[in-house]
Amino acid sequence: MAEEKRFDIVIVGGGPGGLACGQYSARAGRKTALIEEMAPGGQTMIIDEIENYPGLGKVSGYEIGAKFEEQATGFGCQIFFGSVDGIERLEDGTFKVKTSDTDYCSPVVVIATGSKHRNLEVPGEKEFTGHGVSYCATCDGPFFKNRKILVCGGGDSACQESMYLRKLSDNVTITHRRDRFRAQASIVKAMTDAGIKTKMNTTVQSINGENGKVKSVTFLNKETGEVSTEEFDGVFIFVGNIPQSQLVPDCEKDGVGFIKTDSHMMTNIPGIFAVGDVRDTPFRQIVTAAADGAIAAHYASEYIDEINNNSY
Ligand code: NAP
């Protein structure tokens, strides 16, 4: 039988949103647990350099993730490693967050599970993942030093990661399905200044291989209808993210699965909050995830006071 542990607030996910929530909640004197599957820091851990987190200048993703963790645990947030199998609502309105060996019980659960990369869904993508196709520039970029690299996507991730790859190779091309990048203008400018080639209005038709690794990519130019094939050694795909919101099937979500919250970060289920990349929000940044976490901790604490007062 699983061991049972009681907390005021249980946070699921240890990215910037979850860790900031843990920090604020523990600092407010709430007994706080944070459950993380991998390493605390979330997706920051795979970002080469972050330059837009206010007050810190240029820092590595690893550094910022470690600082978030240090500050949260410094205030008493307890971090547990494990995979959450489900969240059960108990009759008294509190929750049981279940892992294989422990049930974490609390009146408040904060969903901070983030999102995972979306696939391009083209022939060859799955087959050559790990053999030339990658979703992480800092993890796999060094394998393609001085090689010919293609980046797919038009958002901040694609443009920013292409700049990291440009440090490793002077032959980096980015391809986007439209004639304008979605990324912030400052990132697009920096990317253009870095000498990254662009292939606009172009979709990837297939990733082709030879001897078990990527050899070339076939493109369709949407303006001219021309189909062409060009040789590449590495293909890095950044075409958006899919929210990891499956743990809370009853929470209201948008069409893609991002969890809807009010301005207090509370979902439609009293006691369940959502923060960071898993939340339905128009602008996803480390700073906005951290702000979500602080807001959720504040109102979660108020919520606990409210339910405690009502029970007398
Ligand atoms: P995103 O903003 O959702 O952009 C995804 C890109 O992929 C879009 O350009 C989209 O094209 C393209 N795309 C989607 N599906 C595609 C498909 N099937 N085939 C081809 N292209 C496809 O995702 P993201 O860049 O990963 O960013 C996620 C969030 O993190 C954003 O809120 C972003 O601002 C934030 N972020 C911020 C920073 C920073 O501030 N430094 C860095 C990284 C990420 P369309 O444009 O045509 O839709």
XYZ file of C-alpha atoms and ligand atoms in Angstrom:
360
model
C 0.000 0.000 0.000
C 1.202 3.499 -0.846
C 2.507 5.658 1.987
C 0.337 8.740 2.637
C 1.858 12.200 3.142
C -0.105 15.356 3.956
C 0.674 18.837 2.724
C -1.073 22.196 2.383
C -0.108 22.482 -1.280
C 1.078 19.840 -3.733
C 2.672 21.083 -6.949
C 3.020 18.714 -9.889
C 5.961 19.732 -12.094
C 9.259 21.415 -11.337
C 9.749 23.985 -14.098
C 9.939 27.716 -13.369
C 6.172 27.947 -12.689
C 6.161 25.048 -10.237
C 9.361 26.082 -8.477
C 8.281 29.719 -8.128
C 4.974 28.489 -6.707
C 6.878 26.241 -4.307
C 9.067 29.119 -3.217
C 6.170 31.518 -2.543
C 4.022 28.883 -0.928
C 6.756 27.604 1.414
C 7.812 31.158 2.236
C 4.190 31.891 3.216
C 4.465 29.079 5.758
C 2.493 26.479 3.823
C 3.727 22.906 3.973
C 4.583 22.452 0.325
C 5.460 19.422 -1.784
C 6.644 19.544 -5.369
C 6.684 16.335 -7.393
C 8.979 16.183 -10.400
C 9.624 13.344 -12.833
C 13.044 14.370 -14.071
C 15.314 17.199 -12.926
C 13.927 20.399 -11.385
C 14.241 23.336 -13.789
C 11.989 21.951 -16.525
C 12.686 23.077 -20.049
C 15.105 25.793 -18.896
C 17.644 22.995 -18.430
C 17.937 22.489 -22.200
C 18.242 26.183 -23.126
C 21.762 27.320 -23.923
C 21.440 30.968 -22.951
C 18.671 33.117 -21.483
C 18.982 36.857 -21.861
C 15.486 38.136 -21.141
C 14.838 37.132 -17.531
C 14.741 40.524 -15.807
C 17.584 41.310 -13.459
C 19.863 38.438 -14.382
C 21.470 39.540 -17.642
C 22.752 36.554 -19.632
C 22.564 33.219 -17.831
C 22.531 29.605 -18.933
C 19.281 27.661 -18.651
C 20.984 25.259 -16.272
C 22.060 28.118 -14.008
C 18.606 29.686 -13.821
C 16.940 26.299 -13.208
C 19.361 25.557 -10.369
C 18.724 28.984 -8.821
C 14.935 28.453 -8.939
C 15.367 25.104 -7.188
C 17.784 26.436 -4.587
C 15.457 29.293 -3.684
C 12.366 27.055 -3.442
C 14.038 24.447 -1.233
C 15.731 27.218 0.745
C 12.301 28.359 1.912
C 11.285 24.802 2.783
C 9.571 23.480 -0.333
C 10.101 19.706 -0.337
C 10.932 18.195 -3.728
C 10.031 14.567 -4.397
C 10.942 12.594 -7.499
C 8.258 10.475 -9.061
C 5.700 10.202 -11.775
C 2.139 11.185 -10.896
C -0.290 8.469 -11.998
C -3.496 10.301 -11.183
C -5.236 12.889 -9.045
C -8.298 11.805 -7.096
C -10.803 14.185 -5.582
C -11.859 12.977 -2.143
C -15.321 13.383 -0.621
C -14.192 16.244 1.621
C -13.048 18.225 -1.456
C -9.326 17.627 -0.887
C -7.091 15.761 -3.309
C -4.908 12.683 -3.409
C -1.995 12.963 -5.838
C -0.896 9.407 -6.514
C 2.541 8.101 -7.395
C 3.618 4.454 -7.404
C 4.831 4.484 -3.799
C 3.319 7.582 -2.165
C -0.038 9.391 -2.063
C 0.348 13.122 -1.475
C -2.824 14.559 0.103
C -3.703 18.258 0.194
C -6.541 20.758 -0.222
C -4.690 22.419 -3.123
C -2.999 20.944 -6.197
C -1.054 23.122 -8.608
C -0.604 21.707 -12.114
C 2.757 22.880 -13.448
C 3.392 20.063 -15.888
C 4.390 22.251 -18.856
C 4.303 21.038 -22.409
C 6.261 18.739 -24.692
C 7.437 19.275 -28.241
C 5.057 18.810 -31.155
C 6.114 16.575 -34.044
C 6.255 17.769 -37.623
C 4.459 14.572 -38.702
C 6.320 14.002 -41.961
C 7.753 10.784 -43.409
C 11.215 10.049 -42.023
C 10.795 12.124 -38.853
C 10.139 9.245 -36.486
C 12.514 6.888 -38.278
C 15.482 9.262 -38.015
C 14.836 10.694 -34.545
C 18.150 10.275 -32.774
C 19.844 9.681 -36.137
C 19.867 13.237 -37.432
C 16.442 14.438 -36.316
C 16.388 16.239 -32.971
C 14.145 18.432 -30.815
C 16.898 19.813 -28.562
C 19.714 21.992 -29.888
C 21.777 22.075 -26.696
C 21.503 18.292 -26.266
C 22.298 17.248 -29.838
C 23.776 20.338 -31.538
C 27.401 19.384 -30.768
C 26.967 16.193 -32.866
C 26.512 18.465 -35.889
C 29.531 20.721 -35.422
C 30.550 22.175 -38.811
C 27.822 20.123 -40.519
C 24.847 21.276 -42.561
C 21.862 21.932 -40.305
C 18.185 22.598 -40.984
C 15.866 24.135 -38.382
C 12.088 23.805 -38.869
C 9.637 26.278 -37.343
C 8.941 29.967 -37.122
C 8.455 30.703 -33.415
C 10.804 31.924 -30.690
C 12.176 28.422 -30.080
C 13.121 27.760 -33.713
C 14.712 31.184 -34.169
C 16.523 31.213 -30.837
C 17.790 27.638 -31.089
C 19.016 28.266 -34.646
C 21.317 30.922 -33.166
C 22.781 28.375 -30.772
C 23.326 25.994 -33.705
C 24.950 28.813 -35.683
C 27.695 28.890 -33.037
C 28.478 25.297 -34.014
C 28.158 25.547 -37.770
C 28.257 28.308 -40.372
C 25.756 26.395 -42.488
C 22.399 26.735 -40.744
C 19.111 27.196 -42.618
C 15.728 27.820 -41.041
C 12.556 26.902 -42.872
C 9.099 28.222 -42.061
C 5.734 27.448 -43.607
C 4.691 31.110 -43.865
C 6.299 34.288 -45.232
C 6.744 35.831 -41.751
C 8.218 34.484 -38.570
C 5.990 34.223 -35.523
C 8.998 34.884 -33.247
C 9.589 38.188 -31.453
C 11.110 40.824 -33.760
C 14.265 41.148 -31.635
C 14.953 37.402 -31.923
C 14.311 37.422 -35.686
C 16.714 40.350 -36.104
C 19.435 38.655 -34.069
C 18.953 35.512 -36.127
C 19.207 37.376 -39.428
C 22.290 39.238 -38.150
C 23.866 35.885 -37.258
C 23.825 34.902 -40.947
C 21.246 32.133 -40.770
C 19.754 31.304 -44.161
C 15.963 31.289 -44.520
C 13.571 29.239 -46.612
C 10.182 30.886 -46.238
C 6.745 29.779 -47.450
C 8.117 26.285 -47.522
C 6.934 23.045 -45.987
C 8.956 19.941 -45.319
C 7.583 17.016 -47.322
C 9.916 14.315 -46.054
C 13.169 13.701 -44.235
C 15.200 11.229 -46.228
C 17.948 8.964 -45.012
C 20.800 6.802 -46.123
C 22.603 4.149 -44.073
C 20.272 4.757 -41.123
C 20.809 8.516 -40.799
C 19.513 11.751 -42.268
C 20.794 12.501 -45.755
C 18.415 15.099 -47.214
C 15.115 16.931 -46.869
C 12.437 17.341 -49.514
C 10.640 20.713 -49.555
C 7.556 22.153 -51.183
C 7.668 25.845 -52.009
C 4.093 26.935 -51.360
C 4.344 29.981 -53.634
C 5.731 28.307 -56.722
C 4.674 24.711 -56.115
C 8.261 23.628 -56.738
C 9.398 20.444 -54.993
C 13.120 20.248 -54.250
C 15.493 18.080 -52.263
C 18.574 19.373 -50.458
C 21.197 17.545 -48.445
C 21.342 18.124 -44.667
C 23.137 16.299 -41.859
C 20.903 17.414 -39.003
C 17.241 18.464 -38.785
C 16.100 20.305 -35.657
C 12.344 20.586 -35.238
C 10.697 23.344 -33.155
C 7.084 23.536 -34.267
C 5.372 24.280 -30.988
C 4.278 22.388 -27.946
C 1.536 20.136 -26.679
C 0.307 20.822 -23.133
C 0.769 18.050 -20.584
C -2.699 18.419 -19.112
C -3.911 14.799 -19.125
C -3.769 14.517 -15.320
C -6.795 16.756 -14.929
C -9.399 15.517 -17.431
C -12.188 17.469 -15.720
C -10.469 20.860 -15.843
C -11.716 23.179 -18.541
C -9.256 23.473 -21.468
C -8.923 25.215 -24.814
C -9.100 23.303 -28.115
C -5.447 22.248 -27.910
C -5.576 21.164 -24.253
C -4.118 24.189 -22.434
C -5.823 24.519 -19.035
C -8.080 27.533 -18.524
C -7.707 29.478 -15.287
C -9.036 32.677 -13.767
C -6.705 35.566 -12.911
C -5.870 33.787 -9.612
C -4.616 30.764 -11.630
C -7.514 28.667 -10.275
C -9.149 26.258 -12.715
C -12.889 25.534 -12.851
C -12.283 22.914 -10.135
C -11.963 24.620 -6.722
C -8.558 23.834 -5.240
C -6.866 22.979 -8.549
C -4.601 25.681 -9.936
C -2.514 25.689 -13.142
C 0.648 27.669 -13.917
C 3.216 28.091 -16.674
C 3.270 26.473 -20.104
C 0.362 24.108 -19.413
C -1.929 27.103 -18.862
C -4.021 28.813 -21.518
C -2.041 32.044 -21.813
C -1.052 34.145 -24.837
C 2.642 34.656 -23.955
C 4.829 31.909 -22.511
C 8.094 32.993 -20.950
C 10.137 31.927 -17.922
C 9.176 35.208 -16.284
C 5.455 34.703 -16.956
C 5.596 31.123 -15.653
C 7.330 32.367 -12.503
C 4.695 35.083 -12.097
C 1.921 32.491 -12.532
C 3.554 30.441 -9.776
C 3.709 33.381 -7.366
C 0.073 34.329 -8.060
C -1.110 30.726 -7.638
C 0.742 30.369 -4.329
C -0.797 33.583 -3.011
C -4.379 32.684 -3.921
C -3.950 29.018 -2.984
C -3.018 30.214 0.470
C -6.131 32.435 0.586
C -8.206 29.478 -0.621
C -6.878 27.296 2.211
C -7.776 30.015 4.757
C -11.250 30.256 3.252
C -11.996 26.542 3.418
C -10.568 26.338 6.943
C -12.787 29.243 8.106
C -15.847 27.703 6.468
C -15.314 24.409 8.226
C -15.817 25.983 11.669
P 5.166 28.525 -31.089
O 5.305 29.933 -30.680
O 3.847 27.845 -30.946
O 5.621 28.435 -32.620
C 5.522 27.237 -33.324
C 5.981 27.479 -34.750
O 5.928 26.255 -35.457
C 5.101 28.474 -35.494
O 5.896 29.321 -36.269
C 4.230 27.562 -36.367
O 3.891 28.127 -37.603
C 5.146 26.396 -36.632
N 4.409 25.163 -36.823
C 3.456 24.608 -36.043
N 3.030 23.441 -36.559
C 3.710 23.265 -37.710
C 3.700 22.252 -38.695
N 2.923 21.170 -38.608
N 4.511 22.393 -39.746
C 5.330 23.471 -39.853
N 5.397 24.457 -38.951
C 4.576 24.352 -37.894
O 6.204 27.553 -30.319
P 7.659 27.873 -29.711
O 8.490 28.630 -30.653
O 8.154 26.562 -29.215
O 7.357 28.793 -28.460
C 6.485 28.317 -27.413
C 6.293 29.434 -26.387
O 7.538 29.657 -25.684
C 5.926 30.764 -27.028
O 5.004 31.407 -26.195
C 7.236 31.516 -27.076
O 7.079 32.918 -27.035
C 7.939 31.003 -25.822
N 9.418 31.079 -25.987
C 10.031 32.259 -25.680
C 11.396 32.397 -25.855
C 12.060 33.707 -25.500
O 11.383 34.645 -25.122
N 13.353 33.853 -25.630
C 12.143 31.340 -26.373
C 11.488 30.157 -26.698
C 10.114 30.047 -26.524
P 2.876 29.389 -37.727
O 3.671 30.580 -37.288
O 2.510 29.377 -39.161
O 1.736 29.065 -36.819
